[in-house]
Short mmCIF file of C-alpha atoms and ligand atoms in Angstrom, two decimals:
data_model
loop_
_atom_site.label_atom_id
_atom_site.label_comp_id
_atom_site.label_asym_id
_atom_site.label_seq_id
_atom_site.Cartn_x
_atom_site.Cartn_y
_atom_site.Cartn_z
CA MET A 1 -13.90 -17.79 -11.70
CA LYS A 2 -15.30 -14.10 -11.54
CA ALA A 3 -12.68 -11.04 -12.00
CA ALA A 4 -12.47 -7.57 -12.85
CA VAL A 5 -10.70 -7.39 -16.11
CA MET A 6 -9.13 -4.25 -16.99
CA TYR A 7 -8.71 -3.80 -20.63
CA GLU A 8 -7.74 0.15 -21.13
CA ALA A 9 -6.51 2.70 -18.97
CA GLY A 10 -9.33 4.89 -17.78
CA LYS A 11 -12.15 2.87 -18.86
CA ASP A 12 -14.46 0.84 -16.88
CA MET A 13 -13.34 -2.69 -15.62
CA VAL A 14 -15.56 -5.33 -16.93
CA ILE A 15 -16.64 -8.54 -14.54
CA GLU A 16 -15.86 -11.51 -16.65
CA ASN A 17 -15.71 -15.36 -16.27
CA VAL A 18 -11.81 -15.74 -16.29
CA THR A 19 -10.40 -19.21 -16.33
CA ILE A 20 -7.46 -19.57 -13.70
CA ASP A 21 -4.87 -22.45 -14.02
CA GLY A 22 -4.21 -24.35 -11.10
CA PRO A 23 -0.68 -23.41 -9.10
CA LYS A 24 2.61 -24.50 -10.44
CA HIS A 25 5.85 -25.70 -8.65
CA GLY A 26 5.91 -23.35 -5.64
CA GLU A 27 3.01 -21.57 -6.09
CA VAL A 28 -0.43 -21.10 -4.16
CA MET A 29 -3.91 -20.84 -5.26
CA VAL A 30 -5.78 -18.64 -2.97
CA ARG A 31 -9.49 -18.05 -2.43
CA VAL A 32 -9.57 -13.99 -1.97
CA THR A 33 -12.08 -13.12 0.88
CA ALA A 34 -11.36 -9.67 0.97
CA ALA A 35 -9.17 -7.27 -1.17
CA GLY A 36 -8.62 -3.30 -0.25
CA VAL A 37 -8.90 -0.73 -2.87
CA CYS A 38 -5.56 1.01 -2.83
CA HIS A 39 -4.43 4.31 -4.38
CA SER A 40 -1.87 2.62 -6.08
CA ASP A 41 -4.77 0.33 -8.07
CA LEU A 42 -6.43 3.84 -9.01
CA SER A 43 -3.18 5.40 -10.33
CA THR A 44 -2.35 2.17 -12.31
CA TRP A 45 -5.88 2.14 -13.81
CA GLN A 46 -5.55 5.79 -14.55
CA GLY A 47 -2.65 5.11 -16.68
CA LYS A 48 0.15 6.62 -14.27
CA GLY A 49 1.99 3.05 -13.94
CA ALA A 50 3.44 0.82 -16.57
CA LEU A 51 1.08 -2.14 -17.37
CA LYS A 52 0.72 -4.91 -19.67
CA LEU A 53 -3.31 -5.25 -20.53
CA PRO A 54 -5.45 -6.81 -20.48
CA CYS A 55 -4.96 -7.50 -16.50
CA ILE A 56 -6.56 -7.68 -13.05
CA LEU A 57 -5.71 -5.11 -10.79
CA GLY A 58 -5.68 -5.93 -6.90
CA HIS A 59 -2.45 -6.15 -4.43
CA GLU A 60 -4.07 -5.77 -1.03
CA ALA A 61 -5.86 -8.68 -0.07
CA ALA A 62 -6.22 -11.69 2.28
CA GLY A 63 -7.80 -15.21 1.57
CA VAL A 64 -7.83 -18.86 2.43
CA VAL A 65 -5.48 -21.51 0.61
CA GLU A 66 -7.36 -23.56 -1.94
CA LYS A 67 -4.61 -25.43 -3.41
CA ILE A 68 -0.92 -25.58 -3.23
CA GLY A 69 1.80 -26.64 -6.15
CA SER A 70 4.61 -28.95 -5.61
CA GLY A 71 7.30 -28.18 -3.07
CA VAL A 72 5.14 -25.93 -1.27
CA ASP A 73 5.38 -26.44 2.63
CA ARG A 74 4.70 -23.01 4.09
CA VAL A 75 0.95 -23.37 3.86
CA LYS A 76 -1.50 -26.05 3.23
CA LYS A 77 -5.38 -25.88 1.79
CA GLY A 78 -7.50 -24.12 4.47
CA ASP A 79 -5.01 -21.94 5.87
CA HIS A 80 -5.77 -18.30 6.30
CA VAL A 81 -3.24 -15.96 4.57
CA VAL A 82 -2.26 -12.23 4.08
CA LEU A 83 -0.91 -11.85 0.51
CA SER A 84 2.38 -9.82 -0.05
CA TRP A 85 2.43 -7.55 -3.12
CA ALA A 86 6.24 -8.18 -3.42
CA PRO A 87 6.94 -11.83 -2.89
CA SER A 88 10.77 -12.54 -2.74
CA CYS A 89 12.86 -15.46 -4.34
CA GLY A 90 15.27 -15.38 -1.12
CA ARG A 91 18.29 -15.79 -3.52
CA CYS A 92 19.07 -12.73 -5.54
CA PHE A 93 21.35 -10.04 -4.70
CA TYR A 94 18.37 -8.35 -2.91
CA CYS A 95 17.20 -10.78 -1.07
CA GLN A 96 20.43 -11.74 0.42
CA ALA A 97 20.97 -8.01 1.46
CA ARG A 98 17.66 -8.23 3.39
CA LEU A 99 15.86 -5.79 0.89
CA PRO A 100 13.22 -8.63 -0.16
CA THR A 101 10.79 -6.09 -1.66
CA GLN A 102 13.47 -5.16 -4.31
CA CYS A 103 13.90 -8.90 -5.30
CA GLU A 104 15.12 -9.26 -9.02
CA VAL A 105 13.10 -12.20 -9.67
CA TYR A 106 9.87 -10.73 -8.21
CA GLY A 107 10.85 -7.37 -10.46
CA ARG A 108 11.02 -8.96 -13.74
CA ALA A 109 7.89 -10.78 -13.57
CA ALA A 110 6.19 -7.85 -12.33
CA SER A 111 7.29 -5.67 -15.15
CA ASN A 112 6.02 -8.09 -17.69
CA GLY A 113 2.65 -8.91 -15.85
CA VAL A 114 3.45 -12.88 -15.40
CA MET A 115 4.21 -15.20 -12.66
CA TRP A 116 8.15 -16.06 -12.01
CA ASP A 117 8.37 -18.81 -14.84
CA GLY A 118 7.38 -15.92 -17.27
CA THR A 119 3.91 -17.09 -18.00
CA SER A 120 0.55 -16.18 -16.90
CA ARG A 121 -2.34 -18.54 -15.23
CA LEU A 122 -5.27 -16.45 -16.36
CA ARG A 123 -7.18 -16.90 -19.69
CA LEU A 124 -10.43 -14.89 -21.05
CA ALA A 125 -12.92 -17.33 -22.64
CA ASP A 126 -11.64 -16.74 -26.18
CA GLY A 127 -8.41 -17.81 -25.04
CA ARG A 128 -6.33 -14.40 -24.65
CA VAL A 129 -3.80 -14.23 -21.82
CA VAL A 130 -4.68 -11.90 -18.80
CA HIS A 131 -1.85 -10.30 -17.03
CA HIS A 132 -1.20 -10.60 -13.34
CA PHE A 133 -0.66 -7.40 -11.53
CA THR A 134 2.19 -7.53 -8.80
CA THR A 135 2.03 -11.62 -9.31
CA GLN A 136 -1.34 -11.20 -6.93
CA SER A 137 -4.29 -9.59 -8.95
CA SER A 138 -6.74 -10.11 -6.27
CA PHE A 139 -9.59 -8.19 -7.61
CA ALA A 140 -10.89 -11.76 -8.40
CA GLU A 141 -12.24 -14.81 -6.88
CA TYR A 142 -9.13 -16.65 -6.67
CA CYS A 143 -5.19 -15.59 -7.36
CA ILE A 144 -2.11 -17.29 -8.06
CA MET A 145 0.79 -16.61 -5.75
CA PRO A 146 4.33 -17.40 -5.22
CA GLU A 147 4.91 -19.21 -2.04
CA SER A 148 6.97 -16.59 -0.35
CA GLY A 149 4.15 -14.16 -1.10
CA VAL A 150 1.28 -16.18 1.21
CA VAL A 151 1.72 -15.29 5.12
CA PRO A 152 -0.35 -17.81 7.24
CA ILE A 153 -2.25 -15.93 9.91
CA SER A 154 -4.85 -16.84 12.83
CA SER A 155 -8.28 -17.75 11.26
CA SER A 156 -9.65 -15.23 13.97
CA ILE A 157 -8.51 -12.33 12.07
CA PRO A 158 -10.93 -10.51 10.15
CA ALA A 159 -10.42 -10.68 6.54
CA ASN A 160 -10.99 -6.86 6.05
CA VAL A 161 -8.16 -6.19 8.34
CA ALA A 162 -6.00 -9.05 7.25
CA ALA A 163 -6.17 -7.57 3.71
CA LEU A 164 -5.29 -4.17 4.69
CA VAL A 165 -2.23 -5.45 6.26
CA GLY A 166 -0.95 -6.51 2.72
CA CYS A 167 -0.51 -3.14 1.49
CA ALA A 168 -1.74 0.18 3.42
CA VAL A 169 -0.69 -0.80 7.06
CA THR A 170 2.37 -2.26 6.16
CA THR A 171 3.45 0.73 3.74
CA GLY A 172 2.43 3.31 6.30
CA PHE A 173 3.21 1.67 9.74
CA GLY A 174 6.25 0.63 8.25
CA ALA A 175 7.49 3.93 6.83
CA ALA A 176 6.84 5.56 10.38
CA VAL A 177 8.62 2.55 12.49
CA ASN A 178 11.22 1.10 10.06
CA ASP A 179 12.33 4.07 7.92
CA CYS A 180 11.95 7.07 10.15
CA ARG A 181 12.32 5.17 13.28
CA VAL A 182 9.91 7.20 15.16
CA ARG A 183 10.81 7.58 18.93
CA PRO A 184 8.90 8.71 21.98
CA GLY A 185 8.18 12.50 22.25
CA ASP A 186 8.91 13.10 18.75
CA SER A 187 7.02 15.42 16.44
CA VAL A 188 5.72 13.70 13.11
CA ALA A 189 4.01 15.52 10.06
CA ILE A 190 2.17 13.38 7.59
CA TRP A 191 1.00 14.77 4.08
CA GLY A 192 -1.98 12.78 2.77
CA LEU A 193 -4.41 10.90 4.92
CA GLY A 194 -5.57 8.05 2.93
CA GLY A 195 -5.28 4.16 4.08
CA VAL A 196 -1.52 4.91 3.78
CA GLY A 197 -1.13 8.12 5.98
CA LEU A 198 -3.63 6.94 8.42
CA SER A 199 -1.61 3.99 8.96
CA ALA A 200 1.78 5.99 9.28
CA LEU A 201 -0.24 8.05 11.68
CA MET A 202 -1.20 4.93 13.91
CA GLY A 203 2.52 3.77 13.48
CA ALA A 204 3.87 7.21 14.61
CA LYS A 205 1.40 7.28 17.50
CA LEU A 206 2.25 3.83 18.74
CA SER A 207 6.04 4.75 18.63
CA GLY A 208 5.23 7.52 21.13
CA ALA A 209 5.54 10.71 19.10
CA GLU A 210 3.93 13.73 20.95
CA THR A 211 3.07 15.90 18.30
CA LEU A 212 1.34 14.57 15.40
CA ILE A 213 0.55 16.95 12.54
CA VAL A 214 -1.59 15.84 9.36
CA VAL A 215 -1.68 17.58 6.26
CA ASP A 216 -4.51 17.02 3.71
CA PRO A 217 -6.75 19.47 1.52
CA ASN A 218 -9.88 17.34 2.03
CA PRO A 219 -11.38 19.12 5.00
CA ARG A 220 -13.02 16.08 6.29
CA LYS A 221 -9.59 14.26 7.13
CA GLY A 222 -8.99 16.76 10.07
CA GLU A 223 -12.00 15.15 11.63
CA VAL A 224 -10.69 11.69 10.64
CA GLY A 225 -7.08 12.23 11.89
CA THR A 226 -8.12 13.49 14.92
CA ARG A 227 -10.08 9.95 15.42
CA PHE A 228 -6.73 8.28 14.95
CA GLY A 229 -4.73 10.16 17.12
CA ALA A 230 -3.31 13.56 15.39
CA THR A 231 -3.02 16.20 17.49
CA HIS A 232 -2.92 19.05 14.64
CA TYR A 233 -4.42 19.46 11.04
CA ILE A 234 -3.39 21.69 8.32
CA ASN A 235 -5.21 22.48 5.50
CA PRO A 236 -2.74 23.27 2.65
CA LYS A 237 -5.55 25.17 0.73
CA GLU A 238 -6.20 27.67 3.44
CA VAL A 239 -2.73 27.86 5.14
CA PRO A 240 -0.56 29.79 2.99
CA ASP A 241 2.98 28.47 4.37
CA VAL A 242 2.44 25.09 5.34
CA PRO A 243 6.23 24.65 6.55
CA ASP A 244 6.23 27.59 8.52
CA ALA A 245 2.64 26.06 10.20
CA VAL A 246 4.79 23.25 11.28
CA ARG A 247 7.42 24.96 12.59
CA GLN A 248 5.25 26.99 14.71
CA LEU A 249 3.86 23.92 16.25
CA THR A 250 7.36 22.19 16.65
CA HIS A 251 9.44 24.49 18.93
CA GLY A 252 10.35 26.90 15.55
CA ARG A 253 12.52 24.08 14.51
CA GLY A 254 10.31 21.70 12.30
CA ALA A 255 8.90 18.10 12.89
CA ASP A 256 11.73 15.28 13.54
CA ALA A 257 9.96 13.27 10.69
CA ALA A 258 7.99 13.85 7.91
CA LEU A 259 5.96 11.35 5.86
CA GLU A 260 4.90 12.08 2.09
CA CYS A 261 1.75 9.64 1.43
CA ILE A 262 0.47 10.73 -1.77
CA GLY A 263 3.20 11.04 -4.46
CA LYS A 264 2.78 14.98 -5.22
CA SER A 265 5.84 17.44 -5.76
CA ALA A 266 4.23 20.11 -3.92
CA ALA A 267 3.58 17.73 -0.80
CA PHE A 268 7.25 16.60 -0.91
CA GLU A 269 8.42 20.12 -1.43
CA GLN A 270 6.64 21.12 1.81
CA ALA A 271 7.79 17.82 3.86
CA VAL A 272 11.10 18.64 3.24
CA LEU A 273 10.83 22.22 4.11
CA SER A 274 8.97 21.20 7.30
CA ILE A 275 11.47 19.33 9.07
CA ARG A 276 14.06 20.05 11.48
CA GLY A 277 17.78 20.08 10.87
CA GLY A 278 19.00 16.45 10.80
CA GLY A 279 15.18 15.56 10.03
CA ILE A 280 14.26 12.72 7.91
CA VAL A 281 11.65 12.70 5.17
CA ALA A 282 10.23 9.48 3.91
CA LEU A 283 9.01 9.65 0.27
CA VAL A 284 5.96 6.98 0.59
CA GLY A 285 3.42 8.12 -2.05
CA GLN A 286 3.95 6.85 -5.55
CA ALA A 287 4.29 9.58 -8.01
CA PRO A 288 3.29 9.43 -11.58
CA ARG A 289 5.83 7.92 -14.07
CA GLY A 290 8.01 10.23 -15.59
CA GLU A 291 7.12 13.02 -12.71
CA ALA A 292 9.93 15.13 -11.36
CA PHE A 293 10.12 16.48 -7.65
CA THR A 294 11.77 19.87 -7.24
CA LEU A 295 13.33 21.19 -4.17
CA PRO A 296 14.80 24.52 -3.10
CA ALA A 297 18.56 23.60 -3.42
CA ALA A 298 21.16 23.99 -1.18
CA ARG A 299 20.17 25.17 2.63
CA ALA A 300 17.19 23.15 2.51
CA LEU A 301 19.05 19.72 2.40
CA MET A 302 23.11 20.02 2.46
CA GLY A 303 23.08 23.15 5.00
CA GLN A 304 20.69 21.37 7.45
CA GLN A 305 21.96 17.77 7.17
CA LYS A 306 18.38 16.62 6.13
CA ARG A 307 17.69 12.93 4.95
CA ILE A 308 15.41 11.89 2.19
CA VAL A 309 14.33 8.18 2.07
CA GLY A 310 12.57 6.54 -0.31
CA SER A 311 10.04 4.20 1.51
CA HIS A 312 8.84 1.32 -0.44
CA TYR A 313 6.39 -1.26 1.11
CA GLY A 314 7.20 0.29 4.55
CA GLY A 315 10.86 -1.08 4.54
CA ALA A 316 9.32 -4.26 5.68
CA VAL A 317 10.15 -7.82 5.48
CA PRO A 318 6.41 -9.03 4.55
CA GLU A 319 6.48 -12.14 6.22
CA GLN A 320 8.03 -10.92 9.54
CA ASP A 321 6.19 -7.40 9.48
CA PHE A 322 2.54 -8.67 8.75
CA ILE A 323 2.90 -10.89 11.66
CA ARG A 324 4.40 -8.18 14.00
CA ILE A 325 1.67 -5.91 12.84
CA LEU A 326 -1.24 -8.36 13.47
CA GLY A 327 0.22 -9.14 16.97
CA LEU A 328 -0.17 -5.36 17.63
CA TYR A 329 -3.71 -5.63 16.31
CA ASP A 330 -4.53 -8.44 18.30
CA SER A 331 -3.57 -7.08 21.59
CA GLY A 332 -5.62 -4.13 20.75
CA ARG A 333 -2.54 -1.51 20.19
CA LEU A 334 -3.31 -0.79 16.53
CA PRO A 335 -6.94 0.03 15.85
CA LEU A 336 -7.14 -1.33 12.34
CA ASP A 337 -10.79 -1.99 12.40
CA ALA A 338 -11.10 1.81 12.21
CA LEU A 339 -9.31 1.95 8.80
CA VAL A 340 -12.12 0.16 7.06
CA GLY A 341 -14.74 2.46 6.12
CA LYS A 342 -16.99 0.38 3.85
CA THR A 343 -17.20 -3.19 2.06
CA VAL A 344 -18.48 -3.24 -1.38
CA ALA A 345 -19.27 -6.16 -3.91
CA LEU A 346 -16.42 -6.82 -6.65
CA GLU A 347 -19.33 -5.96 -9.16
CA ASP A 348 -19.12 -2.37 -7.49
CA ILE A 349 -15.41 -1.93 -8.13
CA ASN A 350 -15.83 0.78 -10.72
CA ALA A 351 -17.87 2.97 -8.23
CA ALA A 352 -15.40 2.41 -5.78
CA PHE A 353 -12.48 3.49 -7.76
CA ARG A 354 -14.64 6.86 -8.61
CA ALA A 355 -15.37 7.23 -4.97
CA LEU A 356 -11.52 6.87 -4.18
CA GLU A 357 -10.73 9.46 -6.63
CA ARG A 358 -12.97 12.00 -5.08
CA GLY A 359 -11.55 11.26 -2.09
CA PHE A 360 -12.66 8.50 0.27
CA ASP A 361 -12.45 8.98 4.02
CA THR A 362 -10.96 5.57 4.92
CA ARG A 363 -10.58 2.34 3.15
CA GLN A 364 -13.17 0.44 0.86
CA VAL A 365 -12.48 -3.17 0.73
CA ILE A 366 -14.21 -5.64 -1.73
CA ALA A 367 -15.62 -8.50 0.25
CA PHE A 368 -15.93 -12.00 -1.35
CA ASP A 369 -18.76 -14.13 -0.01
N1 APR B 1 -1.14 17.58 0.23
C1 APR B 1 -1.47 16.72 1.26
N2 APR B 1 -2.61 15.56 1.11
C2 APR B 1 -3.20 15.60 -0.20
C3 APR B 1 -2.76 16.22 -1.28
C4 APR B 1 -1.70 17.47 -0.97
N3 APR B 1 -1.35 18.16 -1.64
N4 APR B 1 -3.32 15.87 -2.35
C5 APR B 1 -4.17 15.16 -2.08
N5 APR B 1 -4.15 14.81 -0.68
C6 APR B 1 -4.79 13.79 0.01
C7 APR B 1 -5.88 13.48 -0.15
O1 APR B 1 -6.97 14.38 -0.07
C8 APR B 1 -6.23 11.93 0.34
O2 APR B 1 -6.66 12.12 1.81
O3 APR B 1 -3.90 12.34 -0.10
C9 APR B 1 -4.67 11.42 0.45
C10 APR B 1 -4.65 10.08 -0.36
O4 APR B 1 -5.41 8.90 -0.11
P1 APR B 1 -5.60 7.57 -0.80
O5 APR B 1 -6.40 8.37 -2.13
O6 APR B 1 -6.57 7.27 -0.15
O7 APR B 1 -4.27 7.13 -1.27
P2 APR B 1 -3.57 5.88 -0.39
O8 APR B 1 -4.42 4.68 -0.79
O9 APR B 1 -3.43 6.02 1.14
O10 APR B 1 -1.95 6.10 -1.14
C11 APR B 1 -1.21 6.90 -0.85
O11 APR B 1 0.80 5.62 -1.05
O12 APR B 1 1.03 3.36 -1.64
C12 APR B 1 1.07 4.90 -2.27
O13 APR B 1 0.38 4.52 -4.25
C13 APR B 1 -0.02 5.05 -3.18
O14 APR B 1 0.58 7.22 -4.04
C14 APR B 1 -0.18 6.51 -3.03
C15 APR B 1 -0.14 6.90 -1.62
ZN1 ZN B 2 -1.13 -0.34 -2.03
ZN1 ZN B 3 15.19 -12.22 -4.66
#
């Protein structure tokens, strides 16, 4: 199969002919139909995340089941599916504690760039092993997934939209709905209007938030935010005191909830200072490995009873939340089509990464034909 192989951080990926083994017990082979280009792929490629090389990136995808391994009964050949980047074993401590995206079995496999049995299904022509990324690796024509990472959906859902539900939408929407529990009338402020931030914005709007403030240094994002329902835009490059600007828009108190969707210390600090007493900040963005976040001490947190939550995959149970989100899309309440800014070919992957680095307005999706 054709796949984009990453050999070295920061170096162009190479389109290679990669051998993919069939699915083993409990695994599913999926023909990838669409794969979104997410900032986590970019950060990982830049060397900001741990990674076993060579590897195939891609963790936000949809496809059609090509083949099932023994023991698989959730899907059959021909089913349309959304792929999760955090399949779960169902049996470990975290799975039993209803935190499936913390699954220990998955965590071990993902950090070693292999499948659950400790081996890879991917090889180069010279026999060298290619590692998996999040046990998905969907910047390729086919991928192998543990069965729990493959969620069947209606074939009427466009592949582009289904792909984005696999990461950005669930991460952002879930952060607002599951983690911040936004309620009608709330004021919500969002830092970073990429695919994740825009999804958080849609989730907050659908939950009935009244005041929706977006903060992003890219001046084009003001207009993008308005299109997705933002009521106010703040450019942190032009506004000297962002928390003060947020307070002015929220009865002088601060927002009920803030979502940091970039992974930058400066934005996180602004978010904490921008919420009211008792308000909540969801840390959604992925900071580079080893990075520390700083906060002004006592008053900002303890004195004002603020809460900070780590928001991972939107606090979702992917198998359930994907379906819930696609139901809202189907009934016209979640305009996910608007998230797809551009479709590109797999061969254009390096250009797509550079475009994201410069700041792409919405989402770029790799389309396979
Ligand atoms: N304050 C506010 N916004 C910022 C700042 C800042 N200091 N710095 C950058 N941004 C904006 C960018 O202008 C861009 O609009 O953050 C946005 C990031 O968008 P994308 O690059 O499309 O990122 P996305 O794919 O949405 O991912 C966001 O979530 O899942 C994680 O790893 C992912 O950390 C990443 C984050
Ligand atoms: Zn992602
Ligand atoms: Zn588990």
